[in-house]
Short mmCIF file of C-alpha atoms in Angstrom, two decimals:
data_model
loop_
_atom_site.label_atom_id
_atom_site.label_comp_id
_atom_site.label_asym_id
_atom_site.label_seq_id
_atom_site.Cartn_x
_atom_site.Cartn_y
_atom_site.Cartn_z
CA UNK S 229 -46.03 -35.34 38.76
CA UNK S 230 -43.97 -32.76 40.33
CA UNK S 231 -43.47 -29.36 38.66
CA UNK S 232 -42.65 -25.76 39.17
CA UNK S 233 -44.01 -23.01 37.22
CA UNK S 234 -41.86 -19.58 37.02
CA UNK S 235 -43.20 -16.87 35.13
CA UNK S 236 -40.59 -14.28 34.34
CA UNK S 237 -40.04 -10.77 33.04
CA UNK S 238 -37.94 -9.08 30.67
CA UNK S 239 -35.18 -8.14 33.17
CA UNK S 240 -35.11 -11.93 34.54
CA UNK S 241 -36.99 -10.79 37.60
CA UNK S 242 -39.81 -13.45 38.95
CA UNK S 243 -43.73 -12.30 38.03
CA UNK S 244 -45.13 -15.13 38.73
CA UNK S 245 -43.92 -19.04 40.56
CA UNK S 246 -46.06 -21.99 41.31
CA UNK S 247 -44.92 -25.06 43.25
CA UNK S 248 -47.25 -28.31 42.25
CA UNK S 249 -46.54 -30.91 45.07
CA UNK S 250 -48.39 -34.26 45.14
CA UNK S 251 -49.14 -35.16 48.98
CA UNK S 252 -46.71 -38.07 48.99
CA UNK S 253 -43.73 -36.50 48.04
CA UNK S 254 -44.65 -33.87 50.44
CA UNK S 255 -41.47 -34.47 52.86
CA UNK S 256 -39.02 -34.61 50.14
CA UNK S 257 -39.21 -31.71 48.03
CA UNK S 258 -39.82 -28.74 50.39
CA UNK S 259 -36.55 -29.32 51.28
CA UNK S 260 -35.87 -29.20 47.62
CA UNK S 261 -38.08 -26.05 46.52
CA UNK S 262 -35.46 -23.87 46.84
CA UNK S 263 -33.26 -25.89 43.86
CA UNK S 264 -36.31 -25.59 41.21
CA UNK S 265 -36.08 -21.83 41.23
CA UNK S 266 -31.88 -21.82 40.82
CA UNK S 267 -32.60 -24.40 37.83
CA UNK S 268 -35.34 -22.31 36.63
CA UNK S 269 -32.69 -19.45 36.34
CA UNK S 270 -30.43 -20.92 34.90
CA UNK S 271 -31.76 -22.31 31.98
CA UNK S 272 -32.45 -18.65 30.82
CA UNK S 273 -29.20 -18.42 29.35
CA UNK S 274 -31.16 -21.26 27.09
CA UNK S 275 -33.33 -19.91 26.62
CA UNK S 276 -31.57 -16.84 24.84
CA UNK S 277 -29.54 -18.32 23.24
CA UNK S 278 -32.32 -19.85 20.85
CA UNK S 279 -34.26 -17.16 21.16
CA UNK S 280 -33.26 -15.25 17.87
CA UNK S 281 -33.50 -18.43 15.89
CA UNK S 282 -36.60 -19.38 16.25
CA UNK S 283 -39.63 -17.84 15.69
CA UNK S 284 -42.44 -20.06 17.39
CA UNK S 285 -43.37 -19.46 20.88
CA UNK S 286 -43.35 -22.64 22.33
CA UNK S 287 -39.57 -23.69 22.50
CA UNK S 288 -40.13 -27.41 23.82
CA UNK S 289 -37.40 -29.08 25.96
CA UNK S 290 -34.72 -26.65 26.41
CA UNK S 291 -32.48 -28.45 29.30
CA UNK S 292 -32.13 -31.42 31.74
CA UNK S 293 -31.16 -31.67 35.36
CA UNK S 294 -30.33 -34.87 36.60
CA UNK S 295 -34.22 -36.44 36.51
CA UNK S 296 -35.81 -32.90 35.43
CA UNK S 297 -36.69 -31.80 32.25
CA UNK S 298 -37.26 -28.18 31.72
CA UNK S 299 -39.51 -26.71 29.54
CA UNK S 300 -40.08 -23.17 28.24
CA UNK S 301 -42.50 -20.59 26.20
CA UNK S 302 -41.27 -17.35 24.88
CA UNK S 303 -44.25 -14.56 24.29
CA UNK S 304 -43.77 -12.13 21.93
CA UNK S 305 -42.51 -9.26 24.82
CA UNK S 306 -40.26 -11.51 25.73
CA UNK S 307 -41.71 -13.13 29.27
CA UNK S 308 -40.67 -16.60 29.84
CA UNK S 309 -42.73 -19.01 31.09
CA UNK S 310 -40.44 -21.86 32.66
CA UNK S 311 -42.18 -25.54 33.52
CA UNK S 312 -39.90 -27.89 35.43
CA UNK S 313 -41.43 -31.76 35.17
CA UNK S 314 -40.10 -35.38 35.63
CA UNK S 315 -42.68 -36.63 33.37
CA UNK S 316 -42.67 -35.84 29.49
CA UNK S 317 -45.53 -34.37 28.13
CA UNK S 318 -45.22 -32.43 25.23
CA UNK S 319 -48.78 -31.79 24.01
CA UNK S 320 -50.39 -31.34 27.32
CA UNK S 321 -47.55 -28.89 28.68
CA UNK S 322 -47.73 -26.85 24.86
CA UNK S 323 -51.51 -26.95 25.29
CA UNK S 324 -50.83 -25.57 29.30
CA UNK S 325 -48.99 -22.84 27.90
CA UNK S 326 -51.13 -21.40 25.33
CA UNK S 327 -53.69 -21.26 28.00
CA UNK S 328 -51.61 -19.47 30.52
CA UNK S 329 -50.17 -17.43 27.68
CA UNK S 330 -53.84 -16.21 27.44
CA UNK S 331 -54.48 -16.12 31.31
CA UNK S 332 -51.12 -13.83 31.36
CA UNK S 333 -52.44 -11.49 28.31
CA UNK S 334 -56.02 -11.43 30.52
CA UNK S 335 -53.63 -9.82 33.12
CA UNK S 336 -51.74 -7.22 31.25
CA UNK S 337 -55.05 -5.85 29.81
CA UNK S 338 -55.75 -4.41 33.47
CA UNK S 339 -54.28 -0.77 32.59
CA UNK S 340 -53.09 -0.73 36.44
CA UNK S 341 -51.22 -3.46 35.65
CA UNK S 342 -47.41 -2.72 34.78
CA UNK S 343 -45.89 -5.15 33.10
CA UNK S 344 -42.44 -6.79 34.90
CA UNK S 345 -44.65 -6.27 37.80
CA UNK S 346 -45.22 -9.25 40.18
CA UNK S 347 -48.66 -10.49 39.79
CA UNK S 348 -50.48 -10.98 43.02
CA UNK S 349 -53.94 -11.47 42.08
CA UNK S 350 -56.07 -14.30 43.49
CA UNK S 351 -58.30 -14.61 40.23
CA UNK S 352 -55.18 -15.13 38.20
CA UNK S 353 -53.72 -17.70 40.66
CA UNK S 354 -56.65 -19.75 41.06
CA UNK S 355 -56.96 -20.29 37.72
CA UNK S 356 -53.63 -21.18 37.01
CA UNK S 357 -53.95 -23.82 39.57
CA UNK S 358 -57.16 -25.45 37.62
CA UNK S 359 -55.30 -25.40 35.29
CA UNK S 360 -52.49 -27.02 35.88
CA UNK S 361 -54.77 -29.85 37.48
CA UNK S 362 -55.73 -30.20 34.54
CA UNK S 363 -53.02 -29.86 31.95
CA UNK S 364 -50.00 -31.55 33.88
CA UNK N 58 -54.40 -32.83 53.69
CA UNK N 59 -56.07 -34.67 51.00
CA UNK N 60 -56.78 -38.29 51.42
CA UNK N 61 -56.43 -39.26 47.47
CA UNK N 62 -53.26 -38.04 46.92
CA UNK N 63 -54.63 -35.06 44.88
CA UNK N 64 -51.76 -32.57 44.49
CA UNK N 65 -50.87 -29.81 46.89
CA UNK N 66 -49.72 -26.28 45.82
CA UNK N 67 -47.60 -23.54 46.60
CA UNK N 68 -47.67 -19.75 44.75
CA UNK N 69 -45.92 -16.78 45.05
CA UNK N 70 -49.52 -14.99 46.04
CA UNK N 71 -49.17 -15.47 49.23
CA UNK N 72 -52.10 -16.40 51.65
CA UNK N 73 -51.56 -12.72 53.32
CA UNK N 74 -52.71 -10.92 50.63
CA UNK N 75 -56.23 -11.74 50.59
CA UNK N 76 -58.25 -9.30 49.00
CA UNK N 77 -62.14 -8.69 49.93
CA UNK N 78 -63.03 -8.81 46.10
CA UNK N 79 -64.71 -11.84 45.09
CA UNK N 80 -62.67 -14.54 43.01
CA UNK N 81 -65.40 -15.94 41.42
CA UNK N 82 -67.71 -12.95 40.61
CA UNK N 83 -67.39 -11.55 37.08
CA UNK N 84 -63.84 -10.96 36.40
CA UNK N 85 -61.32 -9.48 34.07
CA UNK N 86 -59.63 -13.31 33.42
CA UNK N 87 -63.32 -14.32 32.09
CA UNK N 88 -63.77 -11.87 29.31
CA UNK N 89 -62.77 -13.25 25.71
CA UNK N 90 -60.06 -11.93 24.35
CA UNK N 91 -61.18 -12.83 20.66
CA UNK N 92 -62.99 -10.11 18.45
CA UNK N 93 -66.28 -10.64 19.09
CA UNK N 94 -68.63 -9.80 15.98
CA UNK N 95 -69.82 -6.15 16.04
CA UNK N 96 -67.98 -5.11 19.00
CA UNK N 97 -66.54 -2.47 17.57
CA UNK N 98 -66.31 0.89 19.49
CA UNK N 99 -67.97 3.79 17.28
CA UNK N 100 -65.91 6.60 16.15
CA UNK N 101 -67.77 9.59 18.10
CA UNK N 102 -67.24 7.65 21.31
CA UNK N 103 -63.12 7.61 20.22
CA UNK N 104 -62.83 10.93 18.86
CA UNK N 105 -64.77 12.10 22.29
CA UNK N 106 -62.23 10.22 24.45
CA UNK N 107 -59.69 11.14 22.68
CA UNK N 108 -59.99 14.74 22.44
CA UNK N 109 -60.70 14.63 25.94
CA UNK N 110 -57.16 13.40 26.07
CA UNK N 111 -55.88 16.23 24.14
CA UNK N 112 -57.50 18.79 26.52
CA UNK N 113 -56.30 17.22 29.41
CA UNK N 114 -52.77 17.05 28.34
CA UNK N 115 -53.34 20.64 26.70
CA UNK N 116 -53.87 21.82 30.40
CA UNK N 117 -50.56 20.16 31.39
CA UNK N 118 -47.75 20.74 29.16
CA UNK N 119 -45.27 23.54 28.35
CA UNK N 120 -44.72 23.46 24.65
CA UNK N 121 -45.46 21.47 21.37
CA UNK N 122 -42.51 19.30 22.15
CA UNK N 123 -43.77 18.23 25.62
CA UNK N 124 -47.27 17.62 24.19
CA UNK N 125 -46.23 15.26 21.92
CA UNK N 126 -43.89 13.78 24.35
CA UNK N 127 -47.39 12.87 26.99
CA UNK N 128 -49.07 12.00 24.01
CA UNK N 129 -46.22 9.18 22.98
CA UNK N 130 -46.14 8.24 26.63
CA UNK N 131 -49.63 7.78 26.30
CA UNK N 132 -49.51 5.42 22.86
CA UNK N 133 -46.46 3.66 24.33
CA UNK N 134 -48.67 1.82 27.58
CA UNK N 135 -50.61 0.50 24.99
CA UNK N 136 -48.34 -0.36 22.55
CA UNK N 137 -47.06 -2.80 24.84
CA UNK N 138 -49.89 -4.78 25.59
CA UNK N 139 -51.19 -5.05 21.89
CA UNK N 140 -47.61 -6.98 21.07
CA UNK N 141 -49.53 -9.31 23.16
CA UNK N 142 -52.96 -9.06 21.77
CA UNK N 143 -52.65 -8.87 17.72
CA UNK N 144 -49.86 -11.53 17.86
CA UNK N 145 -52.53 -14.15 20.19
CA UNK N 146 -55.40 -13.04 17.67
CA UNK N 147 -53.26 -14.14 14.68
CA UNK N 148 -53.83 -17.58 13.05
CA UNK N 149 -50.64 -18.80 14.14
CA UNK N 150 -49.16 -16.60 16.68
CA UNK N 151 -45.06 -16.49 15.89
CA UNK N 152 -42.53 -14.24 17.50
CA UNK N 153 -40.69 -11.92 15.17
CA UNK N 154 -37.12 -11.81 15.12
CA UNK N 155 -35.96 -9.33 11.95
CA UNK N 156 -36.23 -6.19 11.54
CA UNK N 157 -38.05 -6.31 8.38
CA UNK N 158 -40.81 -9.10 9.45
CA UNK N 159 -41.87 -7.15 12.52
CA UNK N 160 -42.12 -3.76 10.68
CA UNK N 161 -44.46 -5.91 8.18
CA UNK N 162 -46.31 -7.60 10.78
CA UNK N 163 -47.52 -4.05 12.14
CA UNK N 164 -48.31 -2.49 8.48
CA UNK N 165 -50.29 -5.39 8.16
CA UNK N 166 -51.60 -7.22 11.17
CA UNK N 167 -51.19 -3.93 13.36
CA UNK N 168 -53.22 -1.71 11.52
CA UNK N 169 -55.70 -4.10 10.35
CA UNK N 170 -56.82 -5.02 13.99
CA UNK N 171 -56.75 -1.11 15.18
CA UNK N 172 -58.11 0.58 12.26
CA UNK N 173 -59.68 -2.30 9.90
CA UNK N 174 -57.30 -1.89 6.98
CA UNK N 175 -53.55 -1.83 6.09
CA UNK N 176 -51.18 0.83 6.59
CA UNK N 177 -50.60 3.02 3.16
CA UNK N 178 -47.00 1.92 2.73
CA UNK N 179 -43.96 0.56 4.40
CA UNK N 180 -40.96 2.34 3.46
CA UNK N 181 -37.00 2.26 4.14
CA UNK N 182 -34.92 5.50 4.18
CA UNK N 183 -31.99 5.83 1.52
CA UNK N 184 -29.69 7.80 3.07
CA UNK N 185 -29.81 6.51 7.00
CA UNK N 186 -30.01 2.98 7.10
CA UNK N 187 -31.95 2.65 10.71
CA UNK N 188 -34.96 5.26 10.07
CA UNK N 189 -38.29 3.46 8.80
CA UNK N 190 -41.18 5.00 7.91
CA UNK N 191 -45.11 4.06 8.12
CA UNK N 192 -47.54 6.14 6.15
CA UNK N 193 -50.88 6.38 6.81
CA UNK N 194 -53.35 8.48 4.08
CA UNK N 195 -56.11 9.25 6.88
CA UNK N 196 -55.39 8.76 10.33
CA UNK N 197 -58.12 8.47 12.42
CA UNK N 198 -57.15 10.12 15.35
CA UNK N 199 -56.45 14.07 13.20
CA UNK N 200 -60.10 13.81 11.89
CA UNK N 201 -61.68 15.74 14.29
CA UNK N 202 -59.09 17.69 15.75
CA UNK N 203 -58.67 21.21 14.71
CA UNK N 204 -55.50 22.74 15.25
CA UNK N 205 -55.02 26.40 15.88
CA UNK N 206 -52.43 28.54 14.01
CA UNK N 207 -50.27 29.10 16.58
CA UNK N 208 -49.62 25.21 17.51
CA UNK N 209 -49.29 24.25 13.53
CA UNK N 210 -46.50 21.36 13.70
CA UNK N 211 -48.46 19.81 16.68
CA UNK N 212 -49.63 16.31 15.07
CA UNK N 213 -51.76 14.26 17.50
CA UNK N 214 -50.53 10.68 15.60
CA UNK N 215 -47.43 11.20 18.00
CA UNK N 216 -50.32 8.84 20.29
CA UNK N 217 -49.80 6.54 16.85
CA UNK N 218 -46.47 7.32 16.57
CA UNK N 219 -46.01 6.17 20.68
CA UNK N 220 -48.29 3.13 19.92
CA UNK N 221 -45.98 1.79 17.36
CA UNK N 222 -42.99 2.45 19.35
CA UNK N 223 -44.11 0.85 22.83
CA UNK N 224 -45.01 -2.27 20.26
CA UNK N 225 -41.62 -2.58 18.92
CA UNK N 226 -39.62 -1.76 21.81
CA UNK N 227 -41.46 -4.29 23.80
CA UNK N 228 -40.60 -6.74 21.25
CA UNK N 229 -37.25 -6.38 22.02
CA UNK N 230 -36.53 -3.79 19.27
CA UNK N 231 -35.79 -0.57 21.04
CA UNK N 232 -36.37 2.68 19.26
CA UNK N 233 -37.66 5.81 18.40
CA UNK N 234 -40.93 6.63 16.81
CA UNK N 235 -42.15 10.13 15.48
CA UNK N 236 -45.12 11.27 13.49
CA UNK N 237 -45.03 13.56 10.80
CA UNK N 238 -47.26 15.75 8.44
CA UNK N 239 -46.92 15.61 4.80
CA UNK N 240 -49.52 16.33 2.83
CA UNK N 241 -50.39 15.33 -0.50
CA UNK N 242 -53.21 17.14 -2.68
CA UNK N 243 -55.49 14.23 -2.34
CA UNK N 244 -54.82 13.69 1.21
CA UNK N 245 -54.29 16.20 3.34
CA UNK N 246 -53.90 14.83 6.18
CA UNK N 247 -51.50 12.11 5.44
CA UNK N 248 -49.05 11.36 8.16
CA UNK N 249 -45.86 9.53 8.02
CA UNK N 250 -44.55 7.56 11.01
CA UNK N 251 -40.52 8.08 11.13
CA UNK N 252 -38.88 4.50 13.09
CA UNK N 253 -35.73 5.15 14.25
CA UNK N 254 -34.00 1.87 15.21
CA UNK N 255 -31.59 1.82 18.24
CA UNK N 256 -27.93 0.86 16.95
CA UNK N 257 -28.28 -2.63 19.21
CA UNK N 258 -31.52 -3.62 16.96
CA UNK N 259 -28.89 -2.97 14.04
CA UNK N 260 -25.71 -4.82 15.56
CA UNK N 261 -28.09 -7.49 16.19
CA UNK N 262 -29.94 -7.52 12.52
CA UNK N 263 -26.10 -8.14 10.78
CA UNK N 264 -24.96 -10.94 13.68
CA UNK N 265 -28.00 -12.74 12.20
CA UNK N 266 -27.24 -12.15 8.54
#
């Protein structure tokens, strides 16, 4: 049940990142949390390359690493939301998504809110987390 | 550390920045971002904020150019964030990709959720093949603005005109986005919105075919 959530902007800089960690693997993968956001990255080449040929949001599975598959959802100015998961889950992550895509449009209606920027408000992150308890 | 195994997380807002607001008082990520019925703002409460916009700017600027300039700046903040909006309130929300589909999508879908009906016409230029232009027969925002002699080629759609262009370049089409006055006898104040397309948007329209 281990997953990362990156959120990021047009010029591939991070908005957003979440680190879900269930209590037993604790040990293991905070020695590991630094690999989720190079894989994260680098699927974004992926993620471009499809871009222009599809025209949904939700672009499903778009790579694999080793055990973990890598999700991502394209909004229409062009933020990518990346999930990284062991477990496959296509309904509950799309449904995760649309909800986060509305969380993230919640955010960018805040006219002191520039988009690209990082977000670093509490409201936001707490529900993301329900969220995610939730969803994933 | 939780004794069911319930998952632990770790975000990028760090524990630092705690605020004094409250998290669970009433909040901007509670409000519905659907059109709720009747919610509609009236038109003296616009055309008051707005012209209270055009005095302020008035104050600031050094010529026609540099008005409509602010005034684009202006439309272009909130361009960006209705790409976001109109495409969530659609039916099912897609991503554009042409040229032609996105220009569409805001004749239609744009102008239906700003001003309640389609945009006049959609049209394509002859001679330059990146210019685009958006007519409107009675824009909203010149009916109660009087403009004095001396300032005739202001036109306050350059807000429209800045609206439409944060929209498309924040869809990853970058351009340029003008408005323009040309009247007709039965309306006067019709304005057409001129698009002009950044030569990447073009490069990128043929790659696709």
């Amino acid at each position: 049940m281990a997953s990362y959530l990156a959120i990021i902007g047009t010029k591939d800089n991070p908005v957003y990142e979440l680190e879900i960690i269930p209590i037993k693997e604790m040990n293991e993968d905070i020695l590991k949390s630094h690999l989720h956001q190079f894989v994260a990255h680098a699927s974004l080449d992926l993620i471009e390359q499809g871009q222009w040929t599809s025209n949904s949001l939700y672009l499903r599975s778009i790579d694999q690493f080793h055990d973990t598959m890598i999700s991502a959802f394209l909004t229409p100015s062009n933020i990518k939301f990346i999930l990284l998961h062991k477990t496959k889950n296509d309904d509950g992550i799309k449904l995760f998504f649309q909800e986060l895509h509305e969380l993230y449009i919640k955010m960018l209606m805040n006219p002191f809110y520039e988009p690209n920027q990082p977000i670093h408000s509490q409201a936001f992150d707490l529900r993301v987390r329900t969220l995610a308890k939730r969803q994933l | 550390m939780q004794p069911n195994g319930k998952p632990m997380f770790k975000s990028s807002v760090s524990a630092s920045s705690q605020s004094s607001l409250p998290i669970r008082g009433r909040n901007i990520c509670d409000q519905n971002l659907n059109k709720i019925k009747n919610s509609d703002v009236s038109l003296s409460a616009f055309a008051f904020l707005f012209s209270e916009l055009i005095q302020r700017t008035q104050s600031r600027v050094t010529g026609i150019q540099d008005f409509e300039e602010r005034l684009n700046e202006h439309g272009f903040r909130v361009g960006q964030r209705l790409v976001e909006l109109v495409v969530w309130r659609e039916r099912s929300p897609k991503r554009e990709t042409r040229v032609l589909g996105i220009l569409q999508f805001i004749h239609s879908s744009l102008w239906k959720q700003l001003f309640g009906k389609h945009a006049d016409s959609l049209e394509k230029s002859k001679d330059v093949n990146d210019e685009y232009m958006i007519v409107d027969n009675s824009p909203v925002f010149n009916k109660f603005i009087s403009v004095p002699k001396n300032m005739n080629q202001l036109n306050c759609c350059a807000y429209l005109a800045g609206i439409v262009e944060g929209f498309l370049t924040s869809a990853q089409f970058p351009c340029k986005a003008t408005a323009h006055t040309v009247p007709l006898p039965s309306y006067p104040s019709r304005t057409v919105i001129l698009v002009k397309l950044h030569s990447s948007v073009l490069r990128r329209e043929e790659y696709l075919g």
